[in-house]
Amino acid sequence: MKKNSFQQEQEYQYRYGQGSGSGLWAEAPKEEPERQYYFIEQARGMLKARFEAGLSSGRALEKYGKEQLDELLAGEFFGTFCVVTFGCQMNARDSEKLSGILEQIGLKEIQSENADLVLYNTCTVRDNANQKVYGRLGYLHALKKKRPDMKIALCGCMMQEPTVIEKIRKSYPFVDIIFGTHNIFKLAELICGRLERDRGMVIDIWEGTDQIVEDLPVERKYPFKSGVNIMFGCNNFCSYCIVPYVRGRERSRRPEDILAEIRRLVADGVVEVMLLGQNVNSYGKNLEEPMTFAELLRKVNEIEGLERIRFMTSHPKDLSDDLIAAMKECEKVCRHLHLPLQSGSSQILQVMNRKYTKADYLALVDKIRAAIPDISLTTDIIVGFPGETEEDFAETMDVVRRVRYDSAFTFIYSKRTGTPAAAMEDQVPEDVVKERFERLLKEVQQISAEVCGRDLHTVQKVLAESLDDHQAGYLTGRMSNNTTVHFPGDASQIGRIVDVRLEEAKGFYYMGTQV
Ligand code: SAH
Ligand code: SF4
Ligand code: F3S
């Protein structure tokens, strides 16, 4: 286990947080996950004792109100928690693991931040993600003043940056627990540390890890679909991107662990999985017995009862012919590929360290479409990377017009301290970037409205995912190619794949009826 430059002080704080005279740590198992199950029980015991003291003093009724207190008592909970997730699917999955641990220690999940424990799982991929967190911390401070025993915990990618930790210690001293991306499995242990000491900040950040802790509790957001991590970290170091610094080096989970997890999920009602990694196409390279992503897909495809397989994200430089073949032959693999372009200019792509050219990318798209004609393609594009000229931007627009994406996430370049691009001299002026961004967005939206309607009047398999937010008596679901469909139906059908005739194309979504 490597630790960063805060090592000494954190270790001091952390050991102090554990309480020197306590038997809690002396008796803890050394092995994971047993160690965390031990701390889950310890934290549960501490929370239970506090909750019962609050019940006898009348403080609990005052704090929760009658309705919430009754719910806690009925569910044998000892308090409430709220997890707020910023960022990508990876963080969303981490939050499900964090929620799983928090439920096991006896806390009930609520949607309001007026809770006993509030956990922000942060993102730092662009600066606006960071600003959101700082803004909400101000709001949390106000809540905490009214609820002094509230605990605030921060974790995720932003916490892996030493400057962020510095700022929080200085400007947000009311935060109770901070941890990073490599040790989320330790949440129960960190909570024990904070509860036992009952003051100060517990900080535990690891710079990296080769540990993958399996088999901790998970509380899924959806009963019928789930993300499944197949790898962690990233080795690509695209020159604008902070992810490799905050998520560490690439580590693949063992295929048998992945397959066992998916089988368990299927037994528990899951019909769709999303295989998650920053670059799934390089899956398996560092395993004891190397395996490719294509091979993994074929194995997942064999799992009985599983209906749909998605994956995120594919780096164009590593997308093999065998993967295209696997996608084509595996009937459960959805007809959708997210293939981040970032820029259409070969010159910019080179400085971005993406390791492909415009021509490589277009050739890859042709190859994929030749093999799987009905595939839907989506992408990520950055506007305003340092040195981007009007000609470079025109190349990006050209790729957008040629590929005709179903949808594209467009981002304004954000300077991330410590990345090579941040030190580049020719940063593009803000007004120029804004103007290019608007042009790109317009193009992307217009094309998307045109191509999304191509399946009109056909019957498609749609996974019913939720009640329609806008129309009573309707459901919202997704086609294999990820397009949204609204159609009449009732709650009992959520989680099922149904046949829907697409009656009306509305640009980004369809209206349909079940057949
Ligand atoms: N691993 C994924 C991307 C993860 S980050 C991949 O390689 O495709 C998601 C998206 O955020 C990236 O695809 C990129 O378009 C965008 N992004 C990353 N760093 C950024 C930055 N500094 N400024 C603007 N957008 C950025
Ligand atoms: Fe970032 Fe590039 Fe890794 Fe994606 S592949 S996470 S963009 S460094
Ligand atoms: Fe953000 Fe971390 Fe994901 S920086 S995009 S939450 S990997």
Coordinates of C-alpha atoms and ligand atoms in Angstrom, one line a residue:
M1 CA 0.0 0.0 0.0
K2 CA 1.5 3.3 -1.1
K3 CA 0.6 6.5 0.5
N4 CA 1.0 10.1 -0.7
S5 CA 2.8 13.1 0.7
F6 CA 0.3 13.5 3.5
Q7 CA 1.3 10.1 4.7
Q8 CA 2.8 11.0 8.1
E9 CA 0.1 13.3 9.3
Q10 CA -2.7 11.1 8.0
E11 CA -1.3 8.1 9.7
Y12 CA -1.1 10.1 12.9
Q13 CA -4.6 11.4 12.5
Y14 CA -5.9 8.0 11.6
R15 CA -4.2 6.1 14.4
Y16 CA -5.4 8.8 16.7
G17 CA -8.8 8.4 15.3
Q18 CA -8.7 4.7 16.2
G19 CA -8.2 5.5 19.9
S20 CA -5.0 4.2 21.3
G21 CA -6.5 2.4 24.3
S22 CA -9.2 0.6 22.3
G23 CA -9.4 -3.1 21.9
L24 CA -11.4 -2.6 18.7
W25 CA -8.3 -2.6 16.4
A26 CA -6.3 -5.1 18.4
E27 CA -8.9 -7.7 17.8
A28 CA -9.7 -6.9 14.2
P29 CA -9.0 -9.7 11.6
K30 CA -6.1 -8.8 9.3
E31 CA -7.6 -10.4 6.1
E32 CA -10.2 -8.7 3.9
P33 CA -13.2 -8.7 3.6
E34 CA -13.4 -10.4 7.1
R35 CA -11.8 -7.3 8.6
Q36 CA -14.5 -5.0 7.2
Y37 CA -17.4 -7.4 8.3
Y38 CA -15.9 -7.1 11.8
F39 CA -15.9 -3.3 11.6
I40 CA -19.4 -3.3 10.2
E41 CA -20.5 -5.1 13.4
Q42 CA -18.5 -2.7 15.6
A43 CA -20.0 0.4 13.9
R44 CA -23.4 -1.1 14.2
G45 CA -23.0 -1.6 17.9
M46 CA -21.8 2.0 18.4
L47 CA -24.7 3.5 16.3
K48 CA -27.2 1.3 18.1
A49 CA -26.1 2.4 21.5
R50 CA -26.3 6.1 20.5
F51 CA -29.7 5.6 18.9
E52 CA -31.0 3.9 22.0
A53 CA -29.7 6.7 24.2
G54 CA -31.5 9.2 21.9
L55 CA -34.7 7.2 22.3
S56 CA -34.6 7.3 26.1
S57 CA -33.7 11.0 26.3
G58 CA -36.4 12.0 23.8
R59 CA -33.7 13.5 21.5
A60 CA -34.4 11.0 18.8
L61 CA -38.0 12.1 18.4
E62 CA -36.9 15.7 18.2
K63 CA -34.3 14.9 15.6
Y64 CA -36.3 12.6 13.3
G65 CA -39.9 13.6 13.8
K66 CA -42.5 11.0 14.4
E67 CA -42.9 9.7 10.9
Q68 CA -39.2 9.1 10.2
L69 CA -38.6 7.7 13.7
D70 CA -41.4 5.2 13.2
E71 CA -39.8 4.1 9.9
L72 CA -36.4 3.7 11.5
L73 CA -37.9 1.6 14.4
A74 CA -39.9 -0.5 12.0
G75 CA -36.8 -1.3 9.8
E76 CA -34.5 -1.8 12.8
F77 CA -32.3 1.1 11.7
F78 CA -30.3 3.3 14.0
G79 CA -30.2 6.5 11.9
T80 CA -30.2 7.8 8.3
F81 CA -27.7 8.4 5.5
C82 CA -27.6 10.1 2.2
V83 CA -25.1 9.4 -0.6
V84 CA -24.7 12.0 -3.3
T85 CA -22.8 10.8 -6.4
F86 CA -21.0 13.0 -8.9
G87 CA -19.2 11.8 -12.0
C88 CA -19.3 8.6 -14.1
Q89 CA -20.7 5.1 -14.0
M90 CA -17.7 4.0 -12.0
N91 CA -18.6 6.4 -9.2
A92 CA -22.2 5.3 -9.4
R93 CA -21.2 1.7 -8.8
D94 CA -18.8 2.7 -6.0
S95 CA -21.8 4.5 -4.4
E96 CA -23.8 1.3 -4.4
K97 CA -21.0 -0.4 -2.6
L98 CA -20.8 2.5 0.0
S99 CA -24.6 2.4 0.4
G100 CA -24.4 -1.4 1.0
I101 CA -21.9 -0.9 3.8
L102 CA -23.9 1.9 5.4
E103 CA -27.1 -0.2 5.3
Q104 CA -25.3 -3.0 7.0
I105 CA -24.1 -0.8 9.8
G106 CA -27.8 0.0 10.5
L107 CA -28.4 3.3 8.6
K108 CA -31.4 3.8 6.4
E109 CA -30.9 5.5 3.0
I110 CA -32.9 8.7 2.5
Q111 CA -32.8 11.2 -0.4
S112 CA -32.4 14.3 1.7
E113 CA -29.1 15.6 3.0
N114 CA -30.7 16.3 6.4
A115 CA -29.3 12.9 7.5
D116 CA -27.1 11.5 10.3
L117 CA -24.4 10.7 7.7
V118 CA -23.9 12.5 4.4
L119 CA -21.4 11.1 2.0
Y120 CA -20.3 12.9 -1.2
N121 CA -18.7 10.6 -3.8
T122 CA -16.9 13.2 -5.8
C123 CA -15.6 13.6 -9.4
T124 CA -12.7 15.8 -10.6
V125 CA -12.6 15.2 -14.4
R126 CA -13.5 18.8 -15.1
D127 CA -13.3 21.8 -12.8
N128 CA -17.1 22.4 -12.7
A129 CA -17.5 19.0 -10.9
N130 CA -15.2 20.3 -8.1
Q131 CA -17.0 23.6 -7.9
K132 CA -20.3 21.8 -7.4
V133 CA -18.9 20.0 -4.4
Y134 CA -17.5 23.1 -2.7
G135 CA -20.9 24.8 -3.3
R136 CA -22.8 22.0 -1.6
L137 CA -20.4 21.8 1.3
G138 CA -21.5 25.3 2.2
Y139 CA -25.1 24.1 2.3
L140 CA -24.1 21.1 4.4
H141 CA -22.4 23.3 6.9
A142 CA -25.7 25.1 7.5
L143 CA -27.5 21.8 8.0
K144 CA -24.8 20.6 10.4
K145 CA -25.1 23.7 12.6
K146 CA -28.7 22.7 13.2
R147 CA -27.8 19.0 13.6
P148 CA -24.4 18.9 15.4
D149 CA -24.1 15.1 15.6
M150 CA -24.4 14.9 11.8
K151 CA -21.3 13.3 10.1
I152 CA -20.0 14.5 6.8
A153 CA -17.8 12.2 4.7
L154 CA -16.1 12.9 1.4
C155 CA -14.6 10.3 -1.0
G156 CA -13.9 9.7 -4.7
C157 CA -11.7 11.1 -7.3
M158 CA -11.4 14.7 -6.0
M159 CA -10.0 13.5 -2.7
Q160 CA -7.0 11.9 -4.4
E161 CA -5.7 15.4 -5.1
P162 CA -3.5 16.8 -2.3
T163 CA -4.5 20.4 -3.0
V164 CA -8.1 19.5 -2.4
I165 CA -7.4 17.9 0.9
E166 CA -5.4 21.0 1.9
K167 CA -8.3 23.2 1.0
I168 CA -10.9 21.2 2.9
R169 CA -8.8 21.0 6.0
K170 CA -8.4 24.8 5.9
S171 CA -11.8 26.0 4.8
Y172 CA -14.2 23.1 5.6
P173 CA -13.1 21.9 9.0
F174 CA -16.5 20.6 9.8
V175 CA -15.9 17.6 7.5
D176 CA -15.5 14.3 9.5
I177 CA -14.2 11.7 7.2
I178 CA -12.2 11.8 4.0
F179 CA -11.0 8.9 1.9
G180 CA -10.1 8.3 -1.7
T181 CA -10.8 5.9 -4.6
H182 CA -8.6 3.0 -3.5
N183 CA -10.0 2.3 -0.1
I184 CA -13.8 2.7 -0.3
F185 CA -14.0 -0.9 1.0
K186 CA -12.8 0.5 4.4
L187 CA -15.8 2.8 5.0
A188 CA -16.9 0.8 8.1
E189 CA -13.4 0.9 9.6
L190 CA -13.2 4.7 9.0
I191 CA -16.6 5.3 10.6
C192 CA -15.5 3.3 13.7
G193 CA -12.4 5.5 13.9
R194 CA -14.4 8.7 13.7
L195 CA -17.2 7.5 16.1
E196 CA -14.7 6.4 18.7
R197 CA -12.7 9.6 18.8
D198 CA -15.8 11.7 18.3
R199 CA -14.0 14.8 17.1
G200 CA -11.6 16.0 14.4
M201 CA -11.2 14.8 10.9
V202 CA -10.3 11.2 9.9
I203 CA -8.3 11.3 6.6
D204 CA -7.1 8.2 4.8
I205 CA -5.9 8.5 1.3
W206 CA -3.9 5.9 -0.6
E207 CA -1.8 6.9 -3.6
G208 CA -2.4 3.6 -5.2
T209 CA -3.2 -0.1 -4.6
D210 CA -2.9 -3.5 -6.1
Q211 CA -5.6 -4.8 -3.8
I212 CA -9.1 -5.7 -5.1
V213 CA -11.4 -6.5 -2.2
E214 CA -14.3 -8.7 -3.3
D215 CA -17.5 -9.7 -1.6
L216 CA -18.6 -6.7 0.4
P217 CA -22.3 -5.8 0.6
V218 CA -23.8 -3.8 -2.3
E219 CA -27.1 -1.9 -2.3
R220 CA -28.2 -1.6 -6.0
K221 CA -30.1 1.4 -7.2
Y222 CA -32.0 -0.7 -9.8
P223 CA -33.2 -4.2 -9.1
F224 CA -33.1 -5.2 -12.8
K225 CA -29.8 -3.7 -14.0
S226 CA -26.3 -3.3 -12.6
G227 CA -22.9 -2.0 -13.3
V228 CA -20.1 -4.6 -12.9
N229 CA -16.5 -3.4 -12.5
I230 CA -14.2 -5.5 -14.7
M231 CA -11.2 -3.3 -14.1
F232 CA -10.0 -0.3 -12.2
G233 CA -7.7 2.5 -13.0
C234 CA -6.2 3.7 -16.3
N235 CA -2.8 3.5 -17.9
N236 CA -3.4 5.7 -20.9
F237 CA -2.5 9.2 -19.7
C238 CA -4.3 11.2 -22.3
S239 CA -2.6 14.5 -21.8
Y240 CA -5.8 16.4 -20.7
C241 CA -7.1 13.8 -18.3
I242 CA -6.7 13.5 -14.5
V243 CA -8.3 10.0 -14.2
P244 CA -5.0 8.0 -14.2
Y245 CA -3.7 10.2 -11.4
V246 CA -6.8 9.8 -9.2
R247 CA -7.8 6.2 -10.1
G248 CA -4.3 4.7 -10.2
R249 CA -2.9 2.0 -12.5
E250 CA -4.9 -0.4 -14.5
R251 CA -6.0 -3.6 -12.6
S252 CA -8.3 -6.2 -14.0
R253 CA -10.6 -8.3 -11.8
R254 CA -10.2 -12.1 -12.3
P255 CA -12.8 -13.4 -14.8
E256 CA -14.1 -16.0 -12.3
D257 CA -14.9 -13.2 -9.9
I258 CA -16.7 -11.2 -12.5
L259 CA -18.7 -14.1 -13.8
A260 CA -19.6 -15.2 -10.3
E261 CA -20.8 -11.7 -9.5
I262 CA -22.9 -11.6 -12.6
R263 CA -24.4 -15.0 -11.9
R264 CA -25.3 -13.8 -8.4
L265 CA -26.9 -10.6 -9.9
V266 CA -28.9 -12.6 -12.3
A267 CA -30.1 -14.9 -9.5
D268 CA -31.2 -11.7 -7.8
G269 CA -33.3 -10.4 -10.7
V270 CA -30.8 -8.5 -12.9
V271 CA -31.3 -8.8 -16.7
E272 CA -28.9 -6.2 -17.9
V273 CA -25.2 -5.6 -16.9
M274 CA -22.9 -2.8 -17.8
L275 CA -19.3 -4.0 -17.7
L276 CA -17.3 -1.0 -16.4
G277 CA -13.7 0.1 -16.9
Q278 CA -11.9 3.3 -18.2
N279 CA -10.7 1.3 -21.1
V280 CA -12.4 -2.1 -21.3
N281 CA -10.5 -3.0 -24.5
S282 CA -7.3 -3.5 -22.5
Y283 CA -9.0 -5.8 -20.0
G284 CA -7.1 -8.8 -18.8
K285 CA -3.6 -7.8 -19.8
N286 CA -2.2 -7.8 -16.3
L287 CA -4.0 -11.0 -15.1
E288 CA -1.9 -14.0 -14.1
E289 CA -3.5 -15.8 -17.0
P290 CA -4.1 -13.0 -19.5
M291 CA -7.5 -12.9 -21.2
T292 CA -8.9 -10.4 -23.7
F293 CA -12.1 -8.4 -23.4
A294 CA -13.6 -10.3 -26.4
E295 CA -13.0 -13.6 -24.5
L296 CA -14.7 -12.2 -21.4
L297 CA -17.7 -10.9 -23.4
R298 CA -18.2 -14.4 -24.9
K299 CA -18.1 -15.9 -21.4
V300 CA -20.6 -13.3 -20.0
N301 CA -22.8 -14.0 -23.0
E302 CA -23.2 -17.6 -21.9
I303 CA -24.7 -16.7 -18.5
E304 CA -28.2 -18.1 -18.5
G305 CA -30.9 -15.7 -17.5
L306 CA -28.9 -12.6 -18.4
E307 CA -30.5 -10.8 -21.3
R308 CA -28.4 -7.7 -22.1
I309 CA -24.7 -6.8 -21.9
R310 CA -23.4 -3.3 -22.2
F311 CA -19.9 -2.0 -21.6
M312 CA -18.1 1.3 -21.1
T313 CA -15.7 2.7 -22.2
S314 CA -13.9 1.6 -25.3
H315 CA -10.7 3.3 -26.3
P316 CA -10.5 3.3 -30.1
K317 CA -6.7 2.5 -30.1
D318 CA -7.4 -0.9 -28.5
L319 CA -10.6 -2.0 -30.2
S320 CA -9.7 -5.3 -31.8
D321 CA -11.2 -7.2 -34.8
D322 CA -11.9 -10.0 -32.4
L323 CA -14.0 -7.7 -30.2
I324 CA -16.0 -6.7 -33.2
A325 CA -16.5 -10.3 -34.0
A326 CA -17.5 -11.1 -30.4
M327 CA -20.0 -8.2 -30.4
K328 CA -21.5 -9.5 -33.6
E329 CA -21.8 -13.1 -32.5
C330 CA -23.0 -12.5 -28.9
E331 CA -26.7 -12.0 -29.1
K332 CA -26.9 -10.4 -25.6
V333 CA -24.4 -7.7 -26.4
C334 CA -26.4 -4.5 -27.0
R335 CA -26.2 -2.7 -30.4
H336 CA -24.5 0.3 -29.0
L337 CA -20.9 1.4 -28.9
H338 CA -19.6 4.4 -27.0
L339 CA -16.4 5.3 -28.9
P340 CA -14.8 8.5 -27.6
L341 CA -13.4 10.6 -30.4
Q342 CA -12.1 13.6 -28.3
S343 CA -10.9 15.5 -31.4
G344 CA -11.1 15.0 -35.2
S345 CA -7.7 16.6 -35.8
S346 CA -4.8 14.1 -36.1
Q347 CA -2.5 16.8 -34.9
I348 CA -4.5 17.5 -31.7
L349 CA -5.1 13.7 -31.2
Q350 CA -1.3 13.3 -31.2
V351 CA -0.8 16.0 -28.5
M352 CA -3.7 14.5 -26.6
N353 CA -1.7 11.2 -26.6
R354 CA -4.7 9.3 -28.0
K355 CA -2.5 7.1 -30.2
Y356 CA -4.9 7.2 -33.3
T357 CA -5.4 9.5 -36.2
K358 CA -8.6 10.9 -37.8
A359 CA -8.1 8.3 -40.6
D360 CA -7.7 5.5 -38.1
Y361 CA -10.8 6.5 -36.3
L362 CA -12.9 6.7 -39.4
A363 CA -11.6 3.4 -40.7
L364 CA -12.5 1.8 -37.4
V365 CA -16.1 3.2 -37.6
D366 CA -16.4 1.8 -41.1
K367 CA -15.2 -1.6 -40.0
I368 CA -17.7 -1.7 -37.1
R369 CA -20.6 -0.6 -39.3
A370 CA -19.7 -3.1 -42.0
A371 CA -19.8 -5.9 -39.3
I372 CA -22.8 -4.6 -37.3
P373 CA -24.9 -2.3 -39.6
D374 CA -27.6 -1.5 -37.0
I375 CA -25.1 -0.4 -34.3
S376 CA -25.6 2.9 -32.7
L377 CA -22.5 5.0 -32.1
T378 CA -22.0 7.6 -29.4
T379 CA -19.0 9.6 -28.4
D380 CA -17.2 12.2 -26.2
I381 CA -15.7 15.3 -27.7
I382 CA -13.5 18.0 -26.1
V383 CA -13.5 21.5 -27.6
G384 CA -10.7 24.0 -26.9
F385 CA -7.8 21.7 -26.2
P386 CA -4.6 23.8 -26.0
G387 CA -3.5 24.8 -29.5
E388 CA -6.8 23.9 -31.2
T389 CA -7.1 26.0 -34.3
E390 CA -10.1 26.7 -36.4
E391 CA -8.8 24.1 -38.9
D392 CA -8.5 21.5 -36.1
F393 CA -12.0 22.2 -35.0
A394 CA -13.2 21.9 -38.6
E395 CA -11.7 18.4 -38.6
T396 CA -13.8 17.5 -35.5
M397 CA -16.9 18.9 -37.3
D398 CA -16.0 16.8 -40.3
V399 CA -15.9 13.6 -38.3
V400 CA -19.2 14.4 -36.6
R401 CA -20.8 14.9 -40.0
R402 CA -19.3 11.7 -41.4
V403 CA -20.0 9.4 -38.5
R404 CA -23.4 10.8 -37.7
Y405 CA -23.5 9.8 -34.0
D406 CA -26.7 8.9 -32.2
S407 CA -25.5 11.2 -29.5
A408 CA -22.3 12.9 -28.4
F409 CA -21.2 14.3 -25.1
T410 CA -19.5 17.5 -25.8
F411 CA -17.1 19.1 -23.2
I412 CA -15.3 22.4 -23.0
Y413 CA -11.7 21.6 -22.2
S414 CA -10.9 22.0 -18.5
K415 CA -7.4 22.5 -17.3
R416 CA -6.5 19.9 -14.7
T417 CA -3.5 20.7 -12.6
G418 CA -0.7 18.1 -12.9
T419 CA -1.7 16.9 -16.4
P420 CA 0.7 17.6 -19.3
A421 CA -1.9 19.7 -21.1
A422 CA -2.2 22.1 -18.2
A423 CA 1.3 23.2 -18.8
M424 CA 0.9 23.8 -22.5
E425 CA 1.2 27.4 -23.5
D426 CA -1.3 28.0 -26.2
Q427 CA -4.5 27.7 -24.2
V428 CA -7.5 28.7 -26.4
P429 CA -9.3 32.0 -25.3
E430 CA -12.7 31.4 -23.6
D431 CA -14.8 33.2 -26.1
V432 CA -13.3 31.2 -29.0
V433 CA -14.0 27.9 -27.2
K434 CA -17.6 28.9 -26.4
E435 CA -18.4 29.8 -30.0
R436 CA -16.9 26.5 -31.3
F437 CA -18.7 24.6 -28.6
E438 CA -22.1 26.1 -29.6
R439 CA -21.5 25.3 -33.2
L440 CA -20.6 21.7 -32.4
L441 CA -23.5 21.2 -30.1
K442 CA -26.0 22.4 -32.8
E443 CA -24.5 20.1 -35.3
V444 CA -24.5 17.1 -33.0
Q445 CA -28.1 17.7 -31.9
Q446 CA -29.4 18.1 -35.5
I447 CA -27.7 14.9 -36.7
S448 CA -28.8 13.1 -33.6
A449 CA -32.5 14.1 -34.2
E450 CA -32.2 12.8 -37.8
V451 CA -30.5 9.4 -37.0
C452 CA -32.4 8.5 -33.9
G453 CA -35.6 8.1 -35.8
R454 CA -34.3 5.4 -38.2
D455 CA -36.2 2.6 -36.5
L456 CA -39.6 4.3 -36.7
H457 CA -42.5 1.9 -37.3
T458 CA -40.5 -1.2 -36.3
V459 CA -41.1 -3.4 -33.3
Q460 CA -38.2 -3.4 -30.8
K461 CA -37.3 -5.1 -27.6
V462 CA -37.4 -2.5 -24.8
L463 CA -36.3 -2.9 -21.2
A464 CA -39.0 -1.1 -19.1
E465 CA -36.9 0.9 -16.6
S466 CA -39.2 3.3 -14.8
L467 CA -42.5 5.0 -14.6
D468 CA -42.6 7.9 -17.1
D469 CA -41.8 11.2 -15.3
H470 CA -44.1 13.2 -17.5
Q471 CA -47.1 11.1 -18.3
A472 CA -49.2 9.0 -15.9
G473 CA -49.9 5.4 -17.2
Y474 CA -46.6 5.4 -19.2
L475 CA -43.3 3.7 -18.8
T476 CA -39.8 4.7 -19.9
G477 CA -37.5 2.1 -21.3
R478 CA -34.5 1.6 -23.5
M479 CA -33.9 -0.2 -26.7
S480 CA -30.8 -2.4 -27.3
N481 CA -29.2 0.6 -29.0
N482 CA -29.8 2.7 -25.8
T483 CA -32.5 5.0 -27.4
T484 CA -35.3 5.9 -24.9
V485 CA -38.9 4.9 -25.6
H486 CA -42.0 6.0 -23.8
F487 CA -45.1 3.7 -24.0
P488 CA -48.2 2.9 -22.1
G489 CA -47.7 0.3 -19.3
D490 CA -47.8 -0.2 -15.6
A491 CA -45.3 -0.5 -12.7
S492 CA -45.5 -4.4 -12.7
Q493 CA -43.6 -4.4 -16.0
I494 CA -40.6 -2.5 -14.8
G495 CA -37.5 -4.7 -15.2
R496 CA -39.0 -6.7 -18.0
I497 CA -38.1 -6.7 -21.7
V498 CA -41.2 -6.1 -23.8
D499 CA -42.0 -5.7 -27.5
V500 CA -42.8 -2.1 -28.4
R501 CA -43.9 -0.7 -31.8
L502 CA -42.2 2.6 -32.4
E503 CA -45.0 4.9 -33.5
E504 CA -43.5 8.4 -33.3
A505 CA -39.9 9.7 -33.5
K506 CA -39.4 12.7 -31.3
G507 CA -35.8 13.5 -32.0
F508 CA -34.0 11.9 -29.1
Y509 CA -36.7 9.4 -28.1
Y510 CA -39.7 7.5 -29.4
M511 CA -43.3 7.2 -28.4
G512 CA -44.6 3.6 -28.8
T513 CA -47.1 1.0 -27.9
Q514 CA -46.7 -2.6 -26.7
V515 CA -47.6 -5.3 -29.1
Ligands
SAH1 N1 -12.0 6.5 -20.0 C1 -13.0 7.2 -20.8 C2 -13.3 8.6 -20.4 C3 -13.4 9.0 -19.0 S1 -13.6 10.7 -18.7 C4 -12.4 7.3 -22.2 O1 -11.2 7.3 -22.4 O2 -13.2 7.4 -23.1 C5 -15.1 11.0 -19.7 C6 -14.9 12.1 -20.7 O3 -14.5 13.3 -20.1 C7 -13.7 11.9 -21.6 O4 -14.0 11.0 -22.7 C8 -13.4 13.3 -22.1 O5 -14.1 13.6 -23.3 C9 -13.9 14.1 -21.0 N2 -12.7 14.8 -20.3 C10 -11.7 14.2 -19.7 N3 -10.8 15.1 -19.2 C11 -11.3 16.3 -19.6 C12 -10.8 17.6 -19.5 N4 -9.7 17.9 -18.8 N5 -11.6 18.6 -20.0 C13 -12.7 18.4 -20.6 N6 -13.2 17.1 -20.8 C14 -12.5 16.1 -20.3
SF4_2 FE1 -8.7 9.6 -19.2 FE2 -7.7 8.7 -21.5 FE3 -7.8 7.1 -19.4 FE4 -10.0 7.8 -20.6 S1 -8.4 6.6 -21.5 S2 -9.7 7.8 -18.4 S3 -9.6 9.9 -21.2 S4 -6.6 8.9 -19.6
F3S3 FE1 -15.0 11.7 -12.5 FE2 -13.5 9.9 -11.3 FE3 -15.3 9.1 -13.1 S1 -12.8 11.9 -12.0 S2 -15.5 10.8 -14.5 S3 -15.7 10.1 -11.2 S4 -13.3 8.2 -12.7

